[in-house]
Amino acid sequence: GENVEQHPSTLSVQEGDSAVIKCTYSDSASNYFPWYKQELGKRPQLIIDIRSNVGEKKDQRIAVTLNKTAKHFSLHITETQPEDSAVYFCAASIGGTSYGKLTFGQGTILTVHP
Amino acid sequence: SAVISQKPSRDICQRGTSLTIQCQVDSQVTMMFWYRQQPGQSLTLIATANQGSEATYESGFVIDKFPISRPNLTFSTLTVSNMSPEDSSIYLCSVGGGGPGNTIYFGEGSWLTVV
């Protein structure tokens, strides 16, 4: 089955700096890659996603890049703010009838210091 | 976006008992998914619930421990049976992903503590 590795497990940055979280996946059939933000005591919230026919996607301060050949994708947060502090999860799905089945990375605890 | 309601939101359960979690969606969906998130851990898929057929379980999860019902296209239940402290987790249902353009949404989660 699919295996998703996520790094780093913890990331500490100063407000205004950029943060990058990287994930690798094992199944070349995976074609959908969402990123979720989970604040303490809350459910995971989708922040951005990318599909395999796209190499990069951007939404304001958040961007995701995908390298299908290397089987890795990354989350980039620019101009970080204290409210960006949370746990971030990457995930992968092989699509088709399994489109909703997500394999998650281990999570990254992001701390943004004012 | 889909609105997903889960009940209970939190519960404290006695060891050896069973608890049923309900998931209600505001629109008809073909597949619903149940995930578990143990304390400080990532999310792991328990099973896929399709209306009109038996749920499909992932490796490490069995029907006797996590029976699932899917009586219609907007509702599903997950039962955690014969609970032990190791079952203390957040249980989340999700919907979506039925096609390339569909986003996957999560319910608010059910926080279970087994004592």
PDB file of C-alpha atoms in Angstrom, chain A residues 5 11-14 17 19 21-22 30 37 52-53 57 61 68 70 72 74-75 88 101 105 114:
ATOM      1  CA  GLU A   5       6.887  10.113   4.870  1.00  0.00           C
ATOM      2  CA  LEU A  11       9.658  23.190  12.753  1.00  0.00           C
ATOM      3  CA  SER A  12      10.254  26.420  14.592  1.00  0.00           C
ATOM      4  CA  VAL A  13      10.458  29.740  12.744  1.00  0.00           C
ATOM      5  CA  GLN A  14      10.353  33.424  13.490  1.00  0.00           C
ATOM      6  CA  ASP A  17      10.103  33.755   7.887  1.00  0.00           C
ATOM      7  CA  ALA A  19       8.386  27.434   6.401  1.00  0.00           C
ATOM      8  CA  ILE A  21       7.440  20.908   4.929  1.00  0.00           C
ATOM      9  CA  LYS A  22       8.298  17.995   2.672  1.00  0.00           C
ATOM     10  CA  SER A  30      -1.123   8.384  -6.237  1.00  0.00           C
ATOM     11  CA  LYS A  37      -3.835  22.040   9.216  1.00  0.00           C
ATOM     12  CA  SER A  52      -0.887  15.039 -10.360  1.00  0.00           C
ATOM     13  CA  ASN A  53      -1.445  16.977 -13.563  1.00  0.00           C
ATOM     14  CA  LYS A  57      -0.380  25.581  -6.862  1.00  0.00           C
ATOM     15  CA  ARG A  61       0.845  32.776   1.409  1.00  0.00           C
ATOM     16  CA  LYS A  68       5.965  13.211  -9.722  1.00  0.00           C
ATOM     17  CA  ALA A  70      10.825  11.996  -7.534  1.00  0.00           C
ATOM     18  CA  HIS A  72       7.661  14.118  -3.420  1.00  0.00           C
ATOM     19  CA  SER A  74       6.142  20.177  -0.434  1.00  0.00           C
ATOM     20  CA  LEU A  75       4.189  22.819   1.415  1.00  0.00           C
ATOM     21  CA  TYR A  88       0.328  20.120   9.432  1.00  0.00           C
ATOM     22  CA  LYS A 101      -8.931   7.079   0.933  1.00  0.00           C
ATOM     23  CA  GLY A 105       2.190  11.618   6.748  1.00  0.00           C
ATOM     24  CA  PRO A 114       6.353  36.405  17.425  1.00  0.00           C
TER      25      PRO A 114
END
